[in-house]
Short mmCIF file of C-alpha atoms and ligand atoms in Angstrom, two decimals:
data_model
loop_
_atom_site.label_atom_id
_atom_site.label_comp_id
_atom_site.label_asym_id
_atom_site.label_seq_id
_atom_site.Cartn_x
_atom_site.Cartn_y
_atom_site.Cartn_z
CA MET A 1228 77.99 5.07 45.47
CA SER A 1229 77.57 6.09 41.67
CA SER A 1230 80.45 8.87 40.96
CA ARG A 1231 77.76 10.63 39.01
CA ILE A 1232 76.12 12.12 41.99
CA HIS A 1233 77.46 15.50 43.49
CA LEU A 1234 74.53 16.75 45.40
CA LYS A 1235 75.63 18.45 48.34
CA PRO A 1236 73.26 19.69 50.89
CA GLN A 1237 72.06 23.05 50.10
CA ASN A 1238 69.51 25.57 51.60
CA ARG A 1239 65.87 24.66 50.76
CA PHE A 1240 65.60 27.14 48.45
CA SER A 1241 68.70 28.36 47.21
CA ASP A 1242 69.10 30.23 43.93
CA SER A 1243 70.08 27.14 42.03
CA ILE A 1244 67.23 24.90 43.18
CA GLU A 1245 64.62 27.76 42.75
CA GLN A 1246 65.98 28.31 39.17
CA ARG A 1247 65.24 24.77 38.50
CA LEU A 1248 62.02 24.46 39.74
CA ASN A 1249 60.81 27.93 38.35
CA GLY A 1250 62.07 26.62 35.02
CA PHE A 1251 60.45 23.51 35.23
CA ALA A 1252 57.18 25.56 36.29
CA ARG A 1253 57.09 28.04 33.43
CA ARG A 1254 57.60 25.24 30.93
CA ILE A 1255 54.84 22.85 32.34
CA SER A 1256 52.29 26.00 32.17
CA THR A 1257 52.79 26.66 28.60
CA TYR A 1258 51.15 22.98 27.76
CA LYS A 1259 48.08 23.55 30.03
CA ASN A 1260 45.89 24.79 27.21
CA ARG A 1261 47.19 22.91 24.57
CA SER A 1262 46.36 19.55 26.60
CA ILE A 1263 43.42 18.21 24.71
CA GLY A 1264 44.47 14.81 23.94
CA TYR A 1265 44.47 13.12 27.32
CA PRO A 1266 41.20 12.83 29.75
CA VAL A 1267 42.50 14.93 32.79
CA ASN A 1268 40.34 18.01 33.66
CA GLN A 1269 43.19 20.86 33.79
CA GLU A 1270 40.70 23.19 35.42
CA LEU A 1271 41.74 22.59 39.12
CA GLY A 1272 40.77 25.25 41.35
CA LEU A 1273 42.85 23.69 44.02
CA THR A 1274 44.61 27.23 45.24
CA GLU A 1275 42.40 27.94 47.83
CA PHE A 1276 42.51 24.45 49.10
CA TYR A 1277 46.13 24.72 49.20
CA SER A 1278 46.18 28.02 51.13
CA TRP A 1279 44.27 26.30 53.85
CA TYR A 1280 46.27 23.49 53.74
CA LYS A 1281 49.40 25.61 54.49
CA GLN A 1282 47.87 27.81 57.23
CA SER A 1283 46.56 24.60 58.88
CA GLY A 1284 49.75 23.23 59.75
CA LEU A 1285 49.16 19.90 58.11
CA THR A 1286 52.04 20.57 55.76
CA GLU A 1287 54.13 19.17 58.63
CA ILE A 1288 52.05 16.36 59.49
CA ALA A 1289 52.16 12.94 57.65
CA LEU A 1290 48.82 11.57 57.42
CA ASN A 1291 47.96 7.87 55.48
CA ASN A 1292 44.59 6.33 55.14
CA ALA A 1293 45.28 2.59 55.74
CA GLY A 1294 42.92 -0.06 56.11
CA ASP A 1295 39.10 -0.17 55.73
CA PRO A 1296 38.07 3.38 56.13
CA ARG A 1297 34.68 2.45 58.04
CA THR A 1298 36.13 0.28 60.88
CA THR A 1299 39.86 1.28 61.16
CA SER A 1300 40.16 2.62 64.76
CA ILE A 1301 43.61 2.53 65.86
CA ALA A 1302 45.67 4.93 63.81
CA PRO A 1303 44.07 8.63 64.16
CA LEU A 1304 46.37 10.39 61.60
CA ASN A 1305 44.24 9.79 58.96
CA THR A 1306 41.40 11.37 56.72
CA HIS A 1307 38.76 8.16 56.65
CA ALA A 1308 35.82 10.41 58.05
CA PHE A 1309 36.42 12.58 54.79
CA GLU A 1310 36.83 9.53 52.49
CA ASN A 1311 33.50 8.05 53.86
CA GLU A 1312 31.68 11.06 53.27
CA VAL A 1313 32.90 11.04 49.60
CA ILE A 1314 31.69 7.31 48.90
CA ASP A 1315 28.40 8.37 50.94
CA PHE A 1316 28.02 11.13 48.49
CA LEU A 1317 28.97 9.32 45.34
CA ALA A 1318 27.32 5.87 45.71
CA PRO A 1319 23.78 6.91 45.51
CA LEU A 1320 24.78 8.68 42.12
CA TYR A 1321 25.68 5.20 40.65
CA GLY A 1322 22.42 3.82 42.21
CA PHE A 1323 23.91 2.27 45.05
CA LYS A 1324 21.40 1.72 48.02
CA PRO A 1325 23.42 3.68 50.53
CA ASP A 1326 23.54 1.03 53.58
CA HIS A 1327 24.52 -1.81 50.84
CA SER A 1328 27.60 -0.07 49.37
CA TRP A 1329 30.96 0.13 50.60
CA GLY A 1330 33.84 1.97 48.88
CA LEU A 1331 37.53 3.72 49.14
CA ILE A 1332 39.16 6.42 47.51
CA THR A 1333 41.88 4.65 45.61
CA LEU A 1334 45.26 5.33 43.86
CA SER A 1335 43.78 5.19 40.62
CA GLY A 1336 41.53 4.03 38.44
CA SER A 1337 43.43 1.20 37.34
CA GLN A 1338 43.65 0.07 41.19
CA GLY A 1339 39.95 0.33 41.28
CA ASN A 1340 39.90 -2.19 38.40
CA ASN A 1341 42.59 -4.62 40.27
CA LEU A 1342 40.17 -4.67 43.35
CA GLY A 1343 36.95 -5.16 41.08
CA ILE A 1344 38.77 -8.31 39.37
CA TYR A 1345 39.90 -9.30 42.69
CA PHE A 1346 36.66 -8.75 44.76
CA GLY A 1347 34.92 -10.68 41.60
CA SER A 1348 37.19 -13.49 41.52
CA ARG A 1349 37.06 -14.18 45.28
CA LEU A 1350 33.47 -13.69 45.20
CA LEU A 1351 32.83 -16.11 42.35
CA ILE A 1352 35.30 -19.00 43.73
CA LYS A 1353 33.42 -18.69 46.96
CA GLN A 1354 30.06 -19.16 45.11
CA THR A 1355 30.83 -22.04 42.70
CA GLY A 1356 34.36 -23.50 43.77
CA LEU A 1357 35.28 -22.67 40.00
CA THR A 1358 37.66 -20.09 38.86
CA PRO A 1359 36.11 -17.68 36.59
CA ILE A 1360 36.96 -16.54 33.26
CA LEU A 1361 37.08 -12.91 32.75
CA TYR A 1362 35.57 -11.47 29.70
CA VAL A 1363 36.62 -7.89 28.48
CA SER A 1364 36.55 -6.33 24.85
CA SER A 1365 39.48 -5.68 22.70
CA GLU A 1366 39.14 -1.82 23.19
CA ALA A 1367 38.67 -1.71 26.78
CA HIS A 1368 41.67 -0.08 28.85
CA TYR A 1369 44.81 -1.93 28.52
CA SER A 1370 45.15 -2.18 32.61
CA ILE A 1371 42.39 -4.88 32.55
CA LYS A 1372 44.24 -7.23 30.65
CA GLN A 1373 47.65 -6.71 32.50
CA LEU A 1374 45.55 -7.03 35.81
CA ALA A 1375 43.68 -10.58 34.56
CA GLU A 1376 47.48 -11.30 33.76
CA LEU A 1377 48.86 -10.40 37.17
CA GLN A 1378 45.95 -12.37 38.98
CA GLN A 1379 46.27 -15.32 36.66
CA LEU A 1380 42.82 -15.44 35.44
CA GLU A 1381 42.06 -17.08 32.16
CA THR A 1382 40.65 -14.17 29.92
CA ARG A 1383 38.91 -13.92 26.75
CA VAL A 1384 39.22 -10.87 24.65
CA ILE A 1385 35.90 -9.96 23.01
CA GLN A 1386 35.83 -8.30 19.51
CA THR A 1387 34.24 -4.84 18.92
CA GLN A 1388 31.93 -3.24 16.73
CA ILE A 1389 33.39 -0.71 14.46
CA ASP A 1390 32.43 2.11 17.42
CA GLY A 1391 34.37 0.36 19.98
CA GLN A 1392 31.51 -1.39 21.78
CA MET A 1393 31.84 -5.21 22.73
CA ASP A 1394 30.63 -7.05 19.86
CA ILE A 1395 27.82 -9.06 21.57
CA GLN A 1396 27.52 -11.71 18.96
CA ASP A 1397 31.33 -12.60 19.68
CA LEU A 1398 30.50 -12.50 23.67
CA GLU A 1399 27.70 -15.12 22.97
CA ARG A 1400 30.17 -17.19 20.81
CA GLN A 1401 32.97 -17.05 23.46
CA LEU A 1402 30.97 -17.32 26.76
CA ASP A 1403 31.55 -20.42 28.68
CA PRO A 1404 28.14 -21.02 30.94
CA SER A 1405 29.98 -23.86 32.64
CA ARG A 1406 32.45 -21.37 34.26
CA PRO A 1407 31.70 -18.33 36.43
CA ALA A 1408 32.04 -15.18 34.16
CA LEU A 1409 33.96 -12.16 35.74
CA MET A 1410 32.49 -9.49 33.07
CA ILE A 1411 34.38 -6.27 32.96
CA ILE A 1412 32.33 -3.70 31.12
CA ALA A 1413 33.80 -0.51 29.62
CA ILE A 1414 31.90 2.57 30.48
CA GLY A 1415 33.69 4.72 27.94
CA THR A 1416 36.58 2.59 26.23
CA THR A 1417 39.75 4.20 25.99
CA PHE A 1418 40.15 5.57 22.59
CA LYS A 1419 36.59 5.85 21.00
CA GLY A 1420 34.85 6.34 24.22
CA ALA A 1421 32.46 3.70 23.66
CA ILE A 1422 29.78 2.46 26.07
CA ASP A 1423 29.23 -1.48 26.49
CA ASP A 1424 25.54 -1.99 26.09
CA GLN A 1425 24.91 -3.41 29.80
CA GLN A 1426 21.06 -4.67 28.85
CA ALA A 1427 22.34 -6.76 25.87
CA ILE A 1428 25.41 -8.12 27.93
CA ASN A 1429 23.04 -9.03 30.79
CA GLN A 1430 20.37 -10.75 28.35
CA VAL A 1431 23.09 -13.05 26.92
CA LEU A 1432 24.20 -14.04 30.29
CA THR A 1433 20.60 -14.81 31.20
CA ASP A 1434 19.90 -16.64 27.99
CA LYS A 1435 23.08 -18.67 28.18
CA LYS A 1436 22.28 -19.64 31.96
CA VAL A 1437 25.81 -18.80 32.95
CA ILE A 1438 26.33 -20.83 36.40
CA ALA A 1439 27.48 -17.34 38.51
CA VAL A 1440 28.51 -13.69 37.19
CA TYR A 1441 30.30 -10.84 38.51
CA ARG A 1442 30.18 -7.21 36.73
CA HIS A 1443 32.80 -4.74 37.18
CA LEU A 1444 32.42 -1.38 35.31
CA ASP A 1445 35.46 0.23 34.24
CA ALA A 1446 33.93 4.00 34.29
CA ALA A 1447 37.32 5.86 34.88
CA LEU A 1448 36.29 8.78 32.74
CA PHE A 1449 32.50 8.66 32.01
CA GLY A 1450 31.80 7.55 35.81
CA GLY A 1451 32.91 11.09 36.55
CA PHE A 1452 30.18 13.02 34.25
CA LEU A 1453 27.39 10.50 33.48
CA PRO A 1454 26.19 10.61 36.57
CA PHE A 1455 25.38 14.45 36.62
CA SER A 1456 24.00 14.13 33.09
CA ASP A 1457 20.69 13.15 31.45
CA HIS A 1458 22.09 9.58 30.79
CA ALA A 1459 22.64 8.78 34.41
CA ASP A 1460 20.75 5.37 34.39
CA LEU A 1461 23.44 4.16 32.66
CA LEU A 1462 25.50 3.88 35.60
CA ASN A 1463 22.65 2.74 37.68
CA GLN A 1464 23.36 -0.19 39.86
CA GLN A 1465 19.97 -1.38 40.85
CA GLN A 1466 18.88 -1.03 37.05
CA HIS A 1467 22.20 -2.86 35.45
CA LEU A 1468 23.08 -4.94 38.50
CA PHE A 1469 26.82 -4.55 38.32
CA ASP A 1470 28.71 -5.35 41.42
CA SER A 1471 31.45 -2.74 41.58
CA ILE A 1472 32.65 0.47 39.58
CA ALA A 1473 35.63 1.91 39.36
CA VAL A 1474 36.23 5.91 38.35
CA SER A 1475 39.33 8.02 38.17
CA GLY A 1476 39.46 10.97 40.62
CA HIS A 1477 42.02 13.12 38.35
CA LYS A 1478 39.94 12.92 35.39
CA PHE A 1479 36.37 14.69 35.58
CA PHE A 1480 36.66 15.50 39.57
CA GLY A 1481 39.94 17.51 38.72
CA ILE A 1482 42.14 16.33 41.58
CA ASP A 1483 45.95 16.91 40.63
CA GLU A 1484 47.35 13.77 41.25
CA PRO A 1485 46.45 10.16 40.32
CA ALA A 1486 43.31 9.15 42.70
CA GLY A 1487 40.46 7.13 42.01
CA ILE A 1488 37.15 5.93 43.20
CA PHE A 1489 36.09 2.29 43.98
CA ILE A 1490 32.60 1.53 45.11
CA THR A 1491 31.02 -2.42 45.38
CA THR A 1492 28.25 -3.77 47.43
CA ARG A 1493 27.96 -4.85 50.81
CA ASP A 1494 27.53 -8.45 49.67
CA THR A 1495 30.53 -8.41 47.65
CA LEU A 1496 32.54 -7.23 50.79
CA SER A 1497 30.99 -10.01 52.84
CA LYS A 1498 32.29 -12.68 50.21
CA GLN A 1499 35.66 -11.84 50.53
CA ASN A 1500 38.51 -13.54 52.38
CA PRO A 1501 40.03 -10.75 54.52
CA VAL A 1502 43.02 -11.05 56.14
CA GLN A 1503 43.50 -10.18 59.86
CA VAL A 1504 45.61 -7.44 60.28
CA ALA A 1505 46.49 -7.11 64.26
CA TYR A 1506 48.19 -3.60 64.10
CA LEU A 1507 45.22 -2.31 62.24
CA ASN A 1508 42.96 -3.88 64.60
CA GLU A 1509 40.80 -5.41 61.58
CA GLU A 1510 40.04 -7.69 59.02
CA ILE A 1511 41.27 -6.30 55.75
CA ALA A 1512 40.02 -6.99 52.19
CA THR A 1513 41.72 -4.34 50.26
CA LEU A 1514 44.85 -4.75 48.19
CA ALA A 1515 47.12 -1.81 49.10
CA CYS A 1516 47.86 -0.78 52.54
CA SER A 1517 48.45 2.99 52.25
CA ARG A 1518 46.42 5.09 50.39
CA SER A 1519 46.52 8.94 50.02
CA ALA A 1520 44.65 10.84 52.84
CA LEU A 1521 45.23 14.10 51.19
CA ALA A 1522 43.62 12.81 48.08
CA SER A 1523 40.43 12.05 50.10
CA LEU A 1524 40.73 15.44 51.48
CA LYS A 1525 41.12 17.12 48.24
CA ILE A 1526 38.07 15.36 46.62
CA TRP A 1527 35.99 15.93 49.96
CA TRP A 1528 36.80 19.73 49.65
CA LYS A 1529 36.08 19.81 45.79
CA ILE A 1530 32.65 18.15 46.08
CA GLN A 1531 31.57 20.39 49.04
CA SER A 1532 32.81 23.67 47.36
CA THR A 1533 31.46 22.50 43.84
CA GLY A 1534 27.97 20.92 44.49
CA ILE A 1535 25.80 19.16 42.17
CA GLN A 1536 24.28 21.89 39.93
CA ALA A 1537 27.70 23.00 38.83
CA TYR A 1538 28.67 19.33 38.31
CA GLN A 1539 25.73 19.22 36.00
CA GLN A 1540 26.66 22.10 34.16
CA GLN A 1541 30.09 20.67 33.50
CA SER A 1542 28.64 17.40 32.42
CA GLN A 1543 26.70 19.61 30.04
CA GLN A 1544 29.42 21.53 28.78
CA LEU A 1545 31.75 18.43 28.10
CA LEU A 1546 28.99 16.90 25.97
CA ASP A 1547 27.89 20.05 24.24
CA ASN A 1548 31.52 21.09 23.35
CA ALA A 1549 32.34 17.46 22.18
CA GLN A 1550 29.04 17.97 19.84
CA TYR A 1551 30.44 21.14 18.67
CA LEU A 1552 33.90 19.95 17.81
CA LYS A 1553 32.42 17.11 15.91
CA GLN A 1554 29.85 19.44 14.00
CA CYS A 1555 32.71 21.73 13.27
CA LEU A 1556 34.72 18.65 11.72
CA ASP A 1557 31.75 17.52 9.77
CA ALA A 1558 31.40 20.69 8.19
CA ILE A 1559 34.97 21.02 6.79
CA ALA A 1560 34.45 17.26 5.88
CA TYR A 1561 37.14 16.07 7.90
CA PRO A 1562 36.59 12.29 9.12
CA ALA A 1563 35.62 12.38 12.57
CA TRP A 1564 33.35 10.27 15.15
CA LEU A 1565 31.85 10.76 18.34
CA GLY A 1566 29.89 8.07 20.31
CA PRO A 1567 26.42 8.90 22.02
CA PHE A 1568 26.83 10.38 25.57
CA SER A 1569 30.58 10.79 24.81
CA ASN A 1570 33.19 13.64 25.40
CA THR A 1571 35.64 11.87 23.28
CA VAL A 1572 35.84 12.93 19.52
CA TYR A 1573 38.20 10.92 17.37
CA PHE A 1574 39.24 11.58 13.70
CA GLN A 1575 41.77 10.92 10.96
CA ARG A 1576 45.32 11.38 12.29
CA PRO A 1577 46.54 15.08 11.45
CA SER A 1578 49.93 15.91 11.03
CA ALA A 1579 52.95 15.11 13.67
CA SER A 1580 53.27 18.87 14.49
CA ILE A 1581 49.48 19.26 15.27
CA MET A 1582 49.99 15.96 17.10
CA GLU A 1583 52.74 17.33 19.14
CA LYS A 1584 51.40 20.90 19.83
CA TRP A 1585 47.92 19.89 20.99
CA LEU A 1586 49.56 16.73 22.96
CA LEU A 1587 46.94 14.31 21.08
CA ALA A 1588 47.24 10.73 21.70
CA PRO A 1589 47.33 8.29 18.57
CA ASP A 1590 45.59 5.07 17.87
CA SER A 1591 44.78 3.07 14.81
CA ASP A 1592 41.64 1.17 13.21
CA PRO A 1593 41.81 -0.39 9.94
CA ARG A 1594 38.25 -0.64 9.92
CA LEU A 1595 38.02 3.60 9.71
CA GLY A 1596 40.88 3.98 7.30
CA GLY A 1597 43.88 3.40 9.78
CA SER A 1598 45.86 6.42 11.90
CA LEU A 1599 43.43 8.04 14.26
CA ALA A 1600 43.71 10.63 16.96
CA HIS A 1601 41.27 11.79 19.52
CA VAL A 1602 40.51 14.99 21.74
CA VAL A 1603 38.85 14.31 25.13
CA VAL A 1604 36.65 17.36 25.76
CA MET A 1605 37.21 18.16 29.56
CA GLN A 1606 36.51 21.02 31.54
CA HIS A 1607 39.27 23.48 30.09
CA VAL A 1608 38.60 22.59 26.49
CA THR A 1609 36.65 25.52 25.94
CA THR A 1610 35.07 26.40 22.52
CA ASP A 1611 37.71 29.06 22.14
CA ILE A 1612 40.43 26.40 22.35
CA ILE A 1613 38.73 24.13 20.14
CA ASN A 1614 38.25 27.10 17.60
CA GLU A 1615 42.20 27.28 17.70
CA PHE A 1616 42.61 23.88 17.43
CA LEU A 1617 40.35 23.90 14.22
CA GLY A 1618 42.08 26.46 13.04
CA ASP A 1619 45.34 24.90 12.95
CA LEU A 1620 43.58 21.90 11.24
CA MET A 1621 42.23 23.92 8.66
CA LEU A 1622 45.52 25.64 7.67
CA GLU A 1623 46.99 22.36 7.45
CA LYS A 1624 44.12 21.01 5.18
CA ALA A 1625 44.45 24.09 2.81
CA ASN A 1626 48.39 23.84 2.30
CA THR A 1627 48.04 20.00 1.24
C1 PLP B 1496 42.07 6.37 32.30
C2 PLP B 1496 41.53 5.28 32.37
C3 PLP B 1496 41.73 4.14 32.97
C4 PLP B 1496 43.05 4.24 33.95
O1 PLP B 1496 42.88 5.03 35.02
P1 PLP B 1496 43.94 5.47 36.06
O2 PLP B 1496 43.13 6.63 36.82
O3 PLP B 1496 44.88 6.57 35.05
O4 PLP B 1496 44.72 4.41 36.39
C5 PLP B 1496 41.15 3.03 33.01
N1 PLP B 1496 40.03 2.58 31.96
C6 PLP B 1496 39.72 3.80 31.21
C7 PLP B 1496 38.40 3.69 30.60
C8 PLP B 1496 40.25 5.33 31.36
O5 PLP B 1496 39.83 6.04 30.73
#
């Protein structure tokens, strides 16, 4: 054993443990209202849930959602019933027909992407006997490229337009119609919040007579607010014919731990190669065994206690406040951009001290003059916070 570990068993809340934790909590709390650079909703409102949870006695019971929540019948220590209700609430919002969809609360948006890629490649191989080529734009989330590598899929990275959307002409150039296409479509790219044009992509796939196609949407952030906006049709399965979608639970939906939503069609599920798992008494098509039971319970509680109308208001607020930030930056002639239906304003990168104070994320694009940063307008990013941030930018501008 390492000689550097000197831990002796202590009372669960001895003075030293409490001091350490309280110091941590105090420090973290000072960041909350300055956290405007990452797509995480800091307006959680989970206090009542946790009060109930503590009173209920469940803090002393280990729960686990393993297996298919629709069919697992053996282990009762799960929240599958709540998980299913969350999927039943969300699937129609993405245009899935209720009886033709299937889904899970995953560990994260990236795990949903992993499932989309896995389900898609199984389905395409089953349909054609050929391994697919994965197509994804260079500005889509980095997890896609890593997951494609993990699943050993040939990948073609498609160039982007200056606004971050997949460049359709480059897709046309790189598309191989003789091999099945596993299309990963970004509904909100990581940095610029660009939405790939599904209509144009579908047109190319049809014109080129690609042998077989599977479409997975990475809507980790935008999949939260778009269904409650006037632009819900951007995420309509029946309109755009996507086969699966991944959304994060800790972004728009405000869960306090990583969580995600994965939804696909029953048709896709039926074309998998499930493994027989005797101890769960079922066939398993999913990749992870254990999933968080608590996350499902929290998402269910949030949906029940929020309601569609409040989600519509939140969605409008994100888009309005993003517009407000963009207009204010325009007014002081600060180079800034905002895509349509987006809550992500990107702009010329400010000083290191502003980056640090406001927890901003850096990126760069030579087409836009080099160094960039962005603000992701989430529920806690109010106009007051935006004004304070703008004040810092203006002060810096005046002093240089
Ligand atoms: C955040 C994000 C991801 C990763 O999601 P996690 O839930 O953090 O795993 C993937 N794609 C996009 C577009 C994202 O914004």
